[in-house]
């Protein structure tokens, strides 16, 4: 099987997009990359800029190599061998006050189907 | 049909004597009354998560008999002394949703988990529906049962027991784990990164080798 894509759609409260992006780059992206996730792109809506009256939806597309890579990501461990899920959960819980909603989808390419 | 499933953790000093403990437990279990079937086996190390060392799965006709088993004099005589120095995690459950195919050797596996309180009832129903889709798509599952927990003994208030049988362990480590119904659909309730994460991370996965189907009512005799 070819790469598996992971799409995060995060609706950030009005006025919080810059802070969320900064936290994401500092605290989430490096650990995701350590888990074998490759960044495939980032998008925002509304486009181009934030509007203080409106929430901003941020889209982060990641990928992992295959199903085995997906499970390595899912069952990752910290450097000292502990289950990393508690660290992951802490990140999502700590940033939740900046958000209104979020969704994570796992995708496969239609073009890669047998 | 009511199942009493006990996962027994031996003290460090007794781990090397696990076979002797198994033999004594089987001997003691054979003297118990009201047990429709009993299966006592060592937990398979390679796939175990918080599983302990010995698995004891007893089947009773009703919950009443399961609850009364510790009043059996044979329990006090033979079983209680054996368990006194161990840690026991026990769940009791009525099996109502299952499909069992009588078959030969293989492995029995159970995932014992707790849906967090805020997950009831909507998420719990969704998790149950998702799990029950798996046997349709994962061909290595030859028997299955999904049961709500009615009795629990131990530090964790488990809510569900998800049991399957496979022809061999590769049915679990292979197709079961790699099918997209698992990692792409059902796992999200177990994944701390997904917004619908709703299952307590301290769960139990346990598997044992079986020489025939142990699920269902027409299974192994008391042993």
Coordinates of C-alpha atoms in Angstrom, one line a residue:
Chain A
X1 CA 0.0 0.0 0.0
X2 CA 1.2 3.5 -0.8
X3 CA 1.4 6.5 1.6
X4 CA -1.4 7.2 4.0
X5 CA -2.4 10.8 4.4
X6 CA -3.5 12.4 7.7
X7 CA -5.6 15.5 7.4
X8 CA -6.1 17.7 10.4
X9 CA -8.8 20.4 10.1
X10 CA -8.7 22.7 13.1
X11 CA -11.2 25.6 13.5
X12 CA -9.4 28.2 15.5
X13 CA -11.3 30.9 17.4
X14 CA -11.2 34.4 16.0
X15 CA -7.9 36.2 16.7
X16 CA -6.0 33.0 17.7
X17 CA -4.6 31.7 14.4
X18 CA -1.2 33.2 14.8
X19 CA -0.7 31.9 18.3
X20 CA -2.0 28.5 17.3
X21 CA 0.4 28.3 14.3
X22 CA 3.3 29.3 16.5
X23 CA 2.5 26.7 19.1
X24 CA 1.9 24.1 16.4
X25 CA 5.3 24.7 14.8
X26 CA 7.1 24.8 18.2
X27 CA 5.4 22.0 20.1
X28 CA 3.6 19.6 17.7
X29 CA 5.3 19.5 14.3
X30 CA 8.8 18.4 15.6
X31 CA 7.3 15.5 17.6
X32 CA 5.1 14.5 14.7
X33 CA 8.1 14.3 12.4
X34 CA 9.9 12.2 15.0
X35 CA 7.0 9.8 14.7
X36 CA 7.6 9.4 11.0
X37 CA 4.9 12.0 9.8
X38 CA 5.9 14.0 6.7
X39 CA 4.4 17.4 6.2
X40 CA 2.6 17.5 2.8
X41 CA 1.1 21.0 3.0
X42 CA -0.6 23.6 5.2
X43 CA -3.6 25.7 4.2
X44 CA -5.9 28.3 5.8
X45 CA -9.5 29.4 5.3
X46 CA -10.5 32.3 4.9
X47 CA -7.5 32.6 2.6
X48 CA -4.5 34.9 2.8
X49 CA -5.2 36.6 6.2
X50 CA -7.1 36.4 9.5
X51 CA -10.2 38.4 10.0
X52 CA -10.8 39.2 13.7
X53 CA -14.5 38.7 13.3
X54 CA -14.2 35.2 11.9
X55 CA -12.7 31.8 13.0
X56 CA -9.9 30.5 10.9
X57 CA -9.8 26.9 9.7
X58 CA -6.3 25.5 9.5
X59 CA -5.6 22.4 7.4
X60 CA -2.5 20.4 8.0
X61 CA -1.8 17.5 5.7
X62 CA 0.7 14.8 6.8
X63 CA 1.6 11.4 5.5
X64 CA 3.2 8.2 6.7
X65 CA 4.9 5.6 4.5
X66 CA 2.4 2.8 4.8
X67 CA 0.2 0.8 7.3
X68 CA 3.3 -0.2 9.3
X69 CA 4.4 3.4 9.4
X70 CA 0.9 4.4 10.5
X71 CA 1.1 2.0 13.5
X72 CA 4.6 3.2 14.3
X73 CA 3.1 6.7 14.5
X74 CA 0.1 5.5 16.5
X75 CA 2.1 3.4 19.0
X76 CA 5.0 5.7 19.3
X77 CA 7.1 5.9 22.4
X78 CA 9.1 8.7 24.0
X79 CA 12.9 8.7 24.2
X80 CA 12.7 7.0 27.6
X81 CA 10.5 4.2 26.2
X82 CA 7.2 5.4 27.7
X83 CA 3.9 5.4 25.9
X84 CA 3.8 8.7 24.0
X85 CA 0.0 8.9 23.8
X86 CA -0.1 10.9 27.0
X87 CA 2.2 13.5 25.5
X88 CA 0.1 13.7 22.4
X89 CA -3.1 14.0 24.4
X90 CA -1.6 16.8 26.5
X91 CA -0.8 18.8 23.3
X92 CA -4.4 18.5 22.0
X93 CA -5.9 19.2 25.4
X94 CA -3.7 22.2 26.1
X95 CA -4.4 23.9 22.7
X96 CA -8.2 23.1 22.8
X97 CA -9.1 26.5 24.4
X98 CA -7.9 28.2 21.3
X99 CA -10.1 26.1 19.0
X100 CA -13.8 25.7 18.3
X101 CA -13.6 22.2 16.7
X102 CA -11.3 19.9 14.9
X103 CA -11.3 16.8 12.8
X104 CA -8.7 14.2 11.8
X105 CA -9.2 12.1 8.7
X106 CA -7.1 9.3 7.3
X107 CA -6.9 9.3 3.5
X108 CA -5.6 7.1 0.8
X109 CA -5.0 8.1 -2.8
X110 CA -7.6 7.1 -5.3
X111 CA -4.9 6.9 -7.9
X112 CA -3.0 4.3 -5.8
X113 CA -5.8 1.8 -5.7
X114 CA -5.2 -1.5 -7.3
Chain B
X1 CA -24.5 -17.6 28.9
X2 CA -22.3 -15.6 31.4
X3 CA -18.5 -15.5 31.3
X4 CA -16.2 -14.9 34.3
X5 CA -12.8 -14.0 33.0
X6 CA -9.9 -13.8 35.4
X7 CA -6.4 -12.5 34.6
X8 CA -4.0 -13.6 37.2
X9 CA -0.7 -11.9 37.8
X10 CA 1.8 -14.0 39.8
X11 CA 4.2 -12.5 42.3
X12 CA 7.7 -12.2 40.9
X13 CA 9.0 -15.1 42.9
X14 CA 6.3 -17.4 41.4
X15 CA 6.6 -16.6 37.7
X16 CA 9.0 -19.4 37.0
X17 CA 6.5 -21.8 38.6
X18 CA 3.7 -20.7 36.3
X19 CA 3.2 -24.2 34.9
X20 CA 2.8 -25.7 38.4
X21 CA 0.3 -22.9 39.2
X22 CA -1.7 -23.7 36.0
X23 CA -1.8 -27.4 36.9
X24 CA -3.0 -26.6 40.5
X25 CA -5.6 -24.2 39.2
X26 CA -7.0 -26.7 36.7
X27 CA -7.2 -29.3 39.4
X28 CA -9.0 -27.0 41.7
X29 CA -11.3 -25.7 38.9
X30 CA -12.4 -29.3 38.1
X31 CA -13.9 -29.6 41.5
X32 CA -16.1 -26.5 41.2
X33 CA -19.8 -27.0 40.7
X34 CA -22.0 -25.0 38.3
X35 CA -19.3 -24.3 35.8
X36 CA -20.4 -25.1 32.2
X37 CA -16.8 -24.8 30.8
X38 CA -13.5 -23.6 32.0
X39 CA -10.3 -22.7 30.2
X40 CA -7.0 -22.0 32.0
X41 CA -3.9 -21.1 30.0
X42 CA -0.8 -19.0 30.1
X43 CA -1.1 -15.6 28.5
X44 CA 0.8 -15.3 25.2
X45 CA 3.7 -12.9 25.9
X46 CA 4.2 -11.5 22.5
X47 CA 0.8 -9.7 22.2
X48 CA 0.0 -9.1 25.8
X49 CA -0.8 -5.7 27.2
X50 CA -1.4 -5.6 31.0
X51 CA -2.5 -9.2 30.7
X52 CA -0.9 -10.9 33.7
X53 CA 0.4 -14.4 33.5
X54 CA -2.6 -16.8 33.6
X55 CA -6.0 -16.5 31.9
X56 CA -9.0 -18.3 33.4
X57 CA -12.2 -18.1 31.4
X58 CA -15.2 -19.7 33.0
X59 CA -18.6 -20.1 31.4
X60 CA -21.8 -20.3 33.5
X61 CA -25.4 -20.6 32.5
X62 CA -26.3 -17.5 34.4
X63 CA -24.8 -14.6 36.3
X64 CA -26.2 -16.0 39.6
X65 CA -24.0 -19.0 39.3
X66 CA -20.9 -17.0 38.4
X67 CA -21.5 -14.8 41.5
X68 CA -22.0 -17.9 43.7
X69 CA -18.8 -19.6 42.7
X70 CA -16.7 -18.3 45.5
X71 CA -19.2 -19.7 48.0
X72 CA -18.4 -23.2 46.7
X73 CA -16.4 -25.0 49.4
X74 CA -14.1 -26.3 46.7
X75 CA -13.2 -22.7 45.9
X76 CA -12.2 -22.0 49.5
X77 CA -10.3 -25.2 49.7
X78 CA -8.4 -25.2 46.5
X79 CA -8.7 -21.9 44.6
X80 CA -8.6 -19.2 47.2
X81 CA -5.2 -20.2 48.6
X82 CA -3.8 -20.2 45.1
X83 CA -5.1 -16.7 44.3
X84 CA -4.3 -15.2 47.7
X85 CA -0.8 -14.2 46.7
X86 CA -1.7 -13.1 43.2
X87 CA -3.3 -10.0 41.7
X88 CA -6.5 -10.8 39.9
X89 CA -8.3 -8.6 37.4
X90 CA -11.7 -10.1 36.8
X91 CA -14.6 -9.1 34.5
X92 CA -18.0 -10.9 34.2
X93 CA -20.2 -10.4 31.2
X94 CA -23.3 -11.8 29.6
X95 CA -22.6 -12.8 26.0
X96 CA -25.4 -11.6 23.8
X97 CA -23.7 -10.3 20.6
X98 CA -21.5 -13.0 19.2
X99 CA -20.9 -15.3 16.3
X100 CA -19.0 -18.5 17.1
X101 CA -17.7 -21.1 14.6
X102 CA -16.6 -24.3 16.1
X103 CA -13.0 -24.9 15.0
X104 CA -9.7 -26.5 15.9
X105 CA -6.5 -25.1 17.3
X106 CA -5.8 -21.3 17.2
X107 CA -5.7 -18.4 19.5
X108 CA -8.3 -16.7 21.6
X109 CA -7.8 -13.0 22.1
X110 CA -9.7 -10.4 24.2
X111 CA -9.5 -6.6 24.4
X112 CA -10.8 -5.4 27.7
X113 CA -11.4 -1.7 27.8
X114 CA -13.2 1.2 29.5
X115 CA -15.2 3.7 27.6
X116 CA -14.7 6.9 29.6
X117 CA -17.8 8.2 31.4
X118 CA -18.4 11.1 29.0
X119 CA -18.6 8.6 26.2
X120 CA -21.9 7.2 27.3
X121 CA -24.2 6.5 25.5
X122 CA -23.4 8.0 22.1
X123 CA -19.7 7.2 21.7
X124 CA -20.1 3.8 23.4
X125 CA -22.7 2.8 20.8
X126 CA -20.6 4.1 18.0
X127 CA -17.6 2.1 19.3
X128 CA -19.7 -1.0 19.6
X129 CA -21.0 -0.6 16.1
X130 CA -17.6 0.0 14.7
X131 CA -16.1 -3.1 16.4
X132 CA -19.0 -5.3 15.2
X133 CA -18.2 -4.3 11.6
X134 CA -14.8 -5.8 11.9
X135 CA -15.7 -9.5 11.5
X136 CA -17.4 -8.7 8.2
X137 CA -14.2 -7.3 6.7
X138 CA -11.4 -9.1 8.6
X139 CA -11.6 -12.7 7.4
X140 CA -9.1 -14.0 9.9
X141 CA -11.7 -13.5 12.7
X142 CA -13.4 -16.9 13.0
X143 CA -15.4 -16.2 16.1
X144 CA -16.2 -13.0 18.0
X145 CA -18.2 -11.6 20.9
X146 CA -18.7 -8.1 22.1
X147 CA -20.0 -7.9 25.6
X148 CA -20.7 -5.1 28.2
X149 CA -19.1 -5.8 31.5
X150 CA -21.5 -6.6 34.4
X151 CA -19.1 -7.5 37.2
X152 CA -15.6 -6.2 37.7
X153 CA -12.9 -6.9 40.2
X154 CA -9.7 -4.9 40.2
X155 CA -8.6 -1.2 40.0
X156 CA -10.2 -0.3 36.7
X157 CA -13.9 -0.1 35.9
X158 CA -13.8 -1.9 32.6
X159 CA -16.9 -1.5 30.4
X160 CA -16.4 -3.8 27.4
X161 CA -14.9 -7.2 26.4
X162 CA -14.1 -7.7 22.7
X163 CA -13.2 -11.3 22.1
X164 CA -12.1 -13.1 19.0
X165 CA -10.6 -16.4 17.9
X166 CA -8.2 -16.8 15.0
X167 CA -6.5 -19.8 13.4
X168 CA -3.2 -18.5 14.6
X169 CA -1.5 -15.4 16.0
X170 CA -0.8 -14.0 12.5
X171 CA -4.6 -13.6 12.1
X172 CA -4.3 -11.0 14.9
X173 CA -0.9 -9.4 14.1
X174 CA -1.5 -9.5 10.4
X175 CA -4.9 -8.9 8.8
X176 CA -6.6 -7.7 11.9
X177 CA -4.0 -4.9 12.4
X178 CA -3.5 -4.0 8.8
X179 CA -7.1 -3.9 7.5
X180 CA -8.3 -0.3 7.0
X181 CA -11.5 -1.0 8.9
X182 CA -9.2 -1.1 12.0
X183 CA -6.6 1.6 11.6
X184 CA -8.8 3.9 9.3
X185 CA -12.1 3.6 11.2
X186 CA -12.4 1.9 14.5
X187 CA -9.1 2.9 16.0
X188 CA -9.9 6.6 16.2
X189 CA -11.8 6.0 19.5
X190 CA -8.6 4.5 20.9
X191 CA -6.3 7.1 19.5
X192 CA -5.3 10.0 21.8
X193 CA -4.8 12.2 18.7
X194 CA -8.3 11.9 17.4
X195 CA -11.1 14.2 18.6
X196 CA -13.4 11.3 19.2
X197 CA -10.9 9.6 21.5
X198 CA -13.0 8.0 24.2
X199 CA -11.3 4.8 25.4
X200 CA -9.2 4.8 28.6
X201 CA -5.6 4.1 27.6
X202 CA -5.0 1.6 30.3
X203 CA -6.6 -1.3 28.6
X204 CA -5.9 -5.1 28.5
X205 CA -5.0 -7.2 25.5
X206 CA -4.7 -10.9 26.3
X207 CA -4.4 -13.9 24.1
X208 CA -4.0 -17.6 24.7
X209 CA -3.4 -20.7 22.6
X210 CA -6.4 -22.9 22.3
X211 CA -6.8 -26.4 20.9
X212 CA -10.4 -25.8 20.0
X213 CA -13.1 -23.1 20.1
X214 CA -13.6 -21.9 23.7
X215 CA -16.2 -19.3 22.9
X216 CA -19.8 -20.1 22.8
X217 CA -21.8 -22.5 24.9
X218 CA -21.0 -25.8 23.3
X219 CA -17.3 -25.6 24.0
X220 CA -14.7 -27.1 26.3
X221 CA -15.7 -29.2 29.2
X222 CA -14.7 -28.0 32.6
X223 CA -10.9 -28.5 32.9

